[in-house]
Amino acid sequence: MGTQTSAGDKPKKIPFYVVIVSAMLLGLLLGPYMGTSATVVGEAGKLVIQLIKAVATPLLFFAILHAILTTTIEGKSAIRLLSLATLNASIAIAIGVAVSNLLRPGEHLTSSIATGDAASKYAGKKVDFLQTLISYIPSSLVTPFAENLIISIVLIALLLGFALRHVKREREAEGKSFAAVEELVATLLRVTEIALGYVIKLIPLGVFGIAAKTVAENGYAPLKGLAYYVGAGLIGLTFHIAVTYQLWIALVAKIKLRRFWAEARDPVFYA
């Protein structure tokens, strides 16, 4: 018996992260030769970033609402989940601080904003953690969305999400349906997902424009300092993924690593 040919099979698509990296490299290569047109594509790149922020913010909000409404986590499971998330975040912060202190990427930056009045403004200034925490508490429901204050939006989403969950239980206890509200939240979440999907397709254009404008205006010198920052970040992320995540997956989730990475490879590369 003969084997079927694969002539009808669709060709494999180039991974999107490869397209993004290629767009960045192309922008770095062509930027110095683009002249004033680099400014135009650079502004186009900024517009793409603004669109992503504008759509991603409500997506995060509705995703949290939807998760709280539809996920059932009781007692010990909720405490365990919160403990694991806190521990994982603490490990990530510790790795980031360790890598930053070891490699000290800030020492390799050379920028005019680091001198003169801008530098004296922050010299000796200490971080006030209490005031920082207070600043995350929104004064209105509109301000966090208008200014893309992510932590404040998360707080609002958690507050409203648990309030909706409470109302849902009350309605169900009275024998009334809450499905319409859940469907509305799910629909709004899906709408923002689709909208963000449209915008994400423009990311290569945005990356190309910003890279081209940067090297056209400043040359390649600023990239040296930035490379140290990117390198430090990649080292921290790689260590966290290769060690911390592997331990969580193998010891806590008890999922085969090959199966997990077959599904998670692309999201990790995008991150």
CSV table of C-alpha atoms in Angstrom, one decimal:
chain,number,residue,atom,x,y,z
A,1,MET,CA,0.0,0.0,0.0
A,2,GLY,CA,1.2,3.5,-0.8
A,3,THR,CA,1.4,6.3,1.7
A,4,GLN,CA,-0.5,9.4,1.4
A,5,THR,CA,1.4,12.4,0.3
A,6,SER,CA,1.5,15.6,2.3
A,7,ALA,CA,0.9,17.8,-0.6
A,8,GLY,CA,-2.4,19.0,0.9
A,9,ASP,CA,-0.9,19.8,4.3
A,10,LYS,CA,-0.5,23.4,5.2
A,11,PRO,CA,3.0,24.7,5.4
A,12,LYS,CA,4.2,25.3,9.0
A,13,LYS,CA,3.9,29.0,10.0
A,14,ILE,CA,6.9,30.9,11.2
A,15,PRO,CA,6.7,31.3,15.0
A,16,PHE,CA,5.5,34.7,15.9
A,17,TYR,CA,8.4,35.4,18.3
A,18,VAL,CA,10.8,34.8,15.4
A,19,VAL,CA,8.9,37.4,13.4
A,20,ILE,CA,9.2,39.9,16.2
A,21,VAL,CA,12.9,39.3,16.7
A,22,SER,CA,13.5,39.5,12.9
A,23,ALA,CA,11.6,42.9,12.8
A,24,MET,CA,13.8,44.2,15.6
A,25,LEU,CA,17.0,43.2,13.9
A,26,LEU,CA,15.8,44.6,10.6
A,27,GLY,CA,15.0,47.9,12.4
A,28,LEU,CA,18.4,48.1,14.0
A,29,LEU,CA,20.0,47.4,10.6
A,30,LEU,CA,18.0,49.8,8.5
A,31,GLY,CA,17.5,52.6,11.0
A,32,PRO,CA,20.7,54.5,10.3
A,33,TYR,CA,19.9,54.7,6.6
A,34,MET,CA,16.2,55.7,6.9
A,35,GLY,CA,16.8,59.4,7.8
A,36,THR,CA,13.6,61.3,8.7
A,37,SER,CA,11.4,58.4,7.8
A,38,ALA,CA,12.6,56.6,10.8
A,39,THR,CA,10.8,59.1,13.0
A,40,VAL,CA,7.5,58.4,11.2
A,41,VAL,CA,7.8,54.6,11.7
A,42,GLY,CA,9.0,55.2,15.3
A,43,GLU,CA,5.7,57.1,16.0
A,44,ALA,CA,3.8,54.3,14.4
A,45,GLY,CA,5.6,51.9,16.8
A,46,LYS,CA,4.5,54.0,19.8
A,47,LEU,CA,0.9,53.9,18.6
A,48,VAL,CA,1.1,50.1,18.6
A,49,ILE,CA,2.4,50.1,22.1
A,50,GLN,CA,-0.4,52.5,23.2
A,51,LEU,CA,-3.0,50.3,21.6
A,52,ILE,CA,-1.7,47.2,23.4
A,53,LYS,CA,-1.8,49.0,26.7
A,54,ALA,CA,-5.3,50.3,26.0
A,55,VAL,CA,-6.7,46.8,25.2
A,56,ALA,CA,-4.7,44.8,27.6
A,57,THR,CA,-5.9,46.8,30.6
A,58,PRO,CA,-9.6,45.9,30.3
A,59,LEU,CA,-8.6,42.3,29.3
A,60,LEU,CA,-6.9,41.9,32.6
A,61,PHE,CA,-9.9,43.4,34.4
A,62,PHE,CA,-12.4,41.1,32.8
A,63,ALA,CA,-10.1,38.0,33.1
A,64,ILE,CA,-10.0,38.5,36.9
A,65,LEU,CA,-13.7,39.0,37.1
A,66,HIS,CA,-14.4,35.9,35.0
A,67,ALA,CA,-12.0,33.8,37.0
A,68,ILE,CA,-13.5,34.8,40.4
A,69,LEU,CA,-17.0,34.2,39.1
A,70,THR,CA,-16.4,30.8,37.5
A,71,THR,CA,-13.6,29.2,39.6
A,72,THR,CA,-14.5,27.3,42.7
A,73,ILE,CA,-11.7,27.4,45.3
A,74,GLU,CA,-12.6,26.5,48.8
A,75,GLY,CA,-10.9,26.9,52.2
A,76,LYS,CA,-7.5,25.1,52.2
A,77,SER,CA,-7.2,25.1,48.4
A,78,ALA,CA,-7.5,28.9,48.3
A,79,ILE,CA,-4.9,29.4,51.1
A,80,ARG,CA,-2.6,26.9,49.4
A,81,LEU,CA,-2.9,28.7,46.1
A,82,LEU,CA,-2.2,32.1,47.7
A,83,SER,CA,0.8,30.7,49.6
A,84,LEU,CA,2.3,29.1,46.5
A,85,ALA,CA,1.8,32.3,44.4
A,86,THR,CA,3.4,34.4,47.2
A,87,LEU,CA,6.3,32.1,47.5
A,88,ASN,CA,6.8,32.0,43.7
A,89,ALA,CA,6.7,35.8,43.5
A,90,SER,CA,9.2,36.0,46.4
A,91,ILE,CA,11.6,33.6,44.8
A,92,ALA,CA,11.4,35.6,41.5
A,93,ILE,CA,12.1,38.9,43.4
A,94,ALA,CA,15.0,37.3,45.2
A,95,ILE,CA,16.5,36.0,41.9
A,96,GLY,CA,16.0,39.5,40.3
A,97,VAL,CA,17.7,41.3,43.2
A,98,ALA,CA,20.6,38.8,43.2
A,99,VAL,CA,21.2,39.0,39.5
A,100,SER,CA,21.0,42.9,39.6
A,101,ASN,CA,23.5,43.1,42.4
A,102,LEU,CA,25.8,40.6,40.8
A,103,LEU,CA,25.9,42.1,37.3
A,104,ARG,CA,25.0,45.7,38.2
A,105,PRO,CA,23.6,46.6,34.7
A,106,GLY,CA,22.9,50.2,35.7
A,107,GLU,CA,26.6,51.0,35.8
A,108,HIS,CA,26.7,50.4,32.0
A,109,LEU,CA,24.1,53.0,31.1
A,110,THR,CA,25.2,56.3,29.7
A,111,SER,CA,22.4,58.8,29.3
A,112,SER,CA,22.0,62.5,29.6
A,113,ILE,CA,19.1,62.1,31.9
A,114,ALA,CA,21.4,60.6,34.5
A,115,THR,CA,23.3,63.9,34.9
A,116,GLY,CA,22.5,67.4,35.9
A,117,ASP,CA,19.2,68.4,37.5
A,118,ALA,CA,17.6,65.1,36.8
A,119,ALA,CA,20.2,63.2,38.8
A,120,SER,CA,20.2,65.8,41.7
A,121,LYS,CA,16.4,65.5,41.9
A,122,TYR,CA,16.7,61.8,42.9
A,123,ALA,CA,20.0,61.9,44.8
A,124,GLY,CA,19.6,60.5,48.3
A,125,LYS,CA,15.9,60.0,47.8
A,126,LYS,CA,14.5,57.0,49.7
A,127,VAL,CA,11.6,54.9,48.9
A,128,ASP,CA,8.6,55.4,51.2
A,129,PHE,CA,6.9,52.0,51.1
A,130,LEU,CA,3.8,53.2,53.0
A,131,GLN,CA,3.2,56.0,50.5
A,132,THR,CA,3.9,53.6,47.7
A,133,LEU,CA,1.2,51.3,49.0
A,134,ILE,CA,-1.2,54.1,49.5
A,135,SER,CA,-0.7,55.3,45.9
A,136,TYR,CA,-2.0,52.0,44.7
A,137,ILE,CA,-5.4,52.6,46.3
A,138,PRO,CA,-7.5,54.3,43.5
A,139,SER,CA,-9.4,57.4,44.3
A,140,SER,CA,-12.0,56.5,41.6
A,141,LEU,CA,-13.0,53.7,39.3
A,142,VAL,CA,-12.0,55.6,36.2
A,143,THR,CA,-8.5,56.8,37.0
A,144,PRO,CA,-6.7,53.4,37.0
A,145,PHE,CA,-8.1,52.6,33.5
A,146,ALA,CA,-7.3,56.1,32.2
A,147,GLU,CA,-3.7,55.9,33.5
A,148,ASN,CA,-3.1,52.2,33.0
A,149,LEU,CA,-2.4,51.6,36.7
A,150,ILE,CA,-2.2,47.8,36.7
A,151,ILE,CA,-2.0,47.2,40.4
A,152,SER,CA,-5.0,49.5,41.1
A,153,ILE,CA,-7.0,47.7,38.4
A,154,VAL,CA,-6.2,44.4,39.9
A,155,LEU,CA,-7.4,45.6,43.3
A,156,ILE,CA,-10.7,46.9,41.7
A,157,ALA,CA,-11.2,43.7,39.8
A,158,LEU,CA,-10.7,41.6,43.0
A,159,LEU,CA,-13.1,43.8,45.0
A,160,LEU,CA,-15.8,43.8,42.3
A,161,GLY,CA,-15.2,40.1,41.5
A,162,PHE,CA,-15.7,38.9,45.1
A,163,ALA,CA,-18.7,41.2,45.4
A,164,LEU,CA,-20.2,39.7,42.3
A,165,ARG,CA,-19.5,36.2,43.6
A,166,HIS,CA,-21.3,37.1,46.9
A,167,VAL,CA,-24.3,38.4,44.9
A,168,LYS,CA,-24.3,35.2,42.8
A,169,ARG,CA,-24.6,33.1,45.9
A,170,GLU,CA,-27.4,35.2,47.2
A,171,ARG,CA,-29.3,34.9,43.9
A,172,GLU,CA,-28.7,31.2,43.8
A,173,ALA,CA,-30.0,30.8,47.4
A,174,GLU,CA,-33.2,32.6,46.3
A,175,GLY,CA,-33.5,30.3,43.4
A,176,LYS,CA,-32.7,33.0,40.9
A,177,SER,CA,-30.3,32.8,37.9
A,178,PHE,CA,-27.1,34.7,37.7
A,179,ALA,CA,-26.2,33.3,34.3
A,180,ALA,CA,-26.9,36.6,32.4
A,181,VAL,CA,-24.2,38.4,34.4
A,182,GLU,CA,-21.7,35.6,34.0
A,183,GLU,CA,-22.4,35.5,30.2
A,184,LEU,CA,-21.9,39.3,30.0
A,185,VAL,CA,-18.5,39.1,31.7
A,186,ALA,CA,-17.5,36.2,29.5
A,187,THR,CA,-18.6,38.0,26.4
A,188,LEU,CA,-16.7,41.2,27.3
A,189,LEU,CA,-13.6,39.1,28.1
A,190,ARG,CA,-13.9,37.4,24.7
A,191,VAL,CA,-14.3,40.7,22.9
A,192,THR,CA,-11.2,42.1,24.5
A,193,GLU,CA,-9.2,38.9,23.7
A,194,ILE,CA,-10.2,39.2,20.1
A,195,ALA,CA,-9.3,43.0,20.0
A,196,LEU,CA,-6.0,42.3,21.6
A,197,GLY,CA,-5.3,39.6,19.0
A,198,TYR,CA,-5.8,42.1,16.2
A,199,VAL,CA,-3.4,44.5,17.9
A,200,ILE,CA,-0.8,41.9,18.6
A,201,LYS,CA,-0.5,41.2,14.9
A,202,LEU,CA,0.9,44.8,14.6
A,203,ILE,CA,3.7,44.1,17.1
A,204,PRO,CA,6.4,43.4,14.5
A,205,LEU,CA,5.6,46.8,12.9
A,206,GLY,CA,5.9,48.5,16.3
A,207,VAL,CA,9.2,46.8,17.2
A,208,PHE,CA,10.6,47.6,13.8
A,209,GLY,CA,9.6,51.3,14.1
A,210,ILE,CA,10.9,51.8,17.6
A,211,ALA,CA,14.2,50.0,16.9
A,212,ALA,CA,14.8,52.0,13.7
A,213,LYS,CA,14.0,55.3,15.3
A,214,THR,CA,16.3,54.6,18.3
A,215,VAL,CA,19.4,53.8,16.2
A,216,ALA,CA,18.6,56.6,13.7
A,217,GLU,CA,18.6,59.3,16.4
A,218,ASN,CA,21.2,57.9,18.8
A,219,GLY,CA,23.2,55.4,16.9
A,220,TYR,CA,24.1,52.0,18.5
A,221,ALA,CA,25.8,53.4,21.6
A,222,PRO,CA,22.6,53.3,23.9
A,223,LEU,CA,22.1,49.7,22.9
A,224,LYS,CA,25.2,48.6,24.8
A,225,GLY,CA,23.8,49.7,28.2
A,226,LEU,CA,20.4,48.3,27.3
A,227,ALA,CA,22.0,45.0,26.3
A,228,TYR,CA,23.3,44.6,29.9
A,229,TYR,CA,19.7,45.2,31.2
A,230,VAL,CA,18.2,42.7,28.7
A,231,GLY,CA,20.9,40.2,29.4
A,232,ALA,CA,20.4,40.5,33.2
A,233,GLY,CA,16.7,40.1,32.7
A,234,LEU,CA,17.1,37.0,30.5
A,235,ILE,CA,19.5,35.4,33.0
A,236,GLY,CA,17.0,35.9,35.8
A,237,LEU,CA,14.1,34.6,33.8
A,238,THR,CA,16.0,31.6,32.5
A,239,PHE,CA,17.1,30.6,36.0
A,240,HIS,CA,13.6,31.1,37.4
A,241,ILE,CA,12.1,29.0,34.6
A,242,ALA,CA,14.8,26.3,34.5
A,243,VAL,CA,14.9,25.8,38.2
A,244,THR,CA,11.9,27.2,40.1
A,245,TYR,CA,9.3,26.3,37.5
A,246,GLN,CA,10.7,22.9,36.9
A,247,LEU,CA,10.5,22.1,40.6
A,248,TRP,CA,6.9,23.4,40.8
A,249,ILE,CA,5.9,21.3,37.8
A,250,ALA,CA,7.6,18.1,38.9
A,251,LEU,CA,7.0,18.2,42.7
A,252,VAL,CA,3.8,20.2,43.2
A,253,ALA,CA,1.8,19.9,40.0
A,254,LYS,CA,3.3,16.5,39.3
A,255,ILE,CA,3.0,16.9,35.5
A,256,LYS,CA,5.5,15.4,33.1
A,257,LEU,CA,8.0,18.0,32.0
A,258,ARG,CA,7.9,17.0,28.4
A,259,ARG,CA,4.1,17.3,28.3
A,260,PHE,CA,4.1,20.7,30.0
A,261,TRP,CA,6.8,22.2,27.8
A,262,ALA,CA,5.1,20.9,24.7
A,263,GLU,CA,2.2,23.2,25.5
A,264,ALA,CA,4.0,26.1,27.3
A,265,ARG,CA,7.0,26.6,24.9
A,266,ASP,CA,5.5,29.4,22.8
A,267,PRO,CA,4.0,31.4,25.7
A,268,VAL,CA,7.4,31.2,27.5
A,269,PHE,CA,9.2,32.4,24.5
A,270,TYR,CA,6.7,35.3,24.1
A,271,ALA,CA,7.2,36.3,27.7
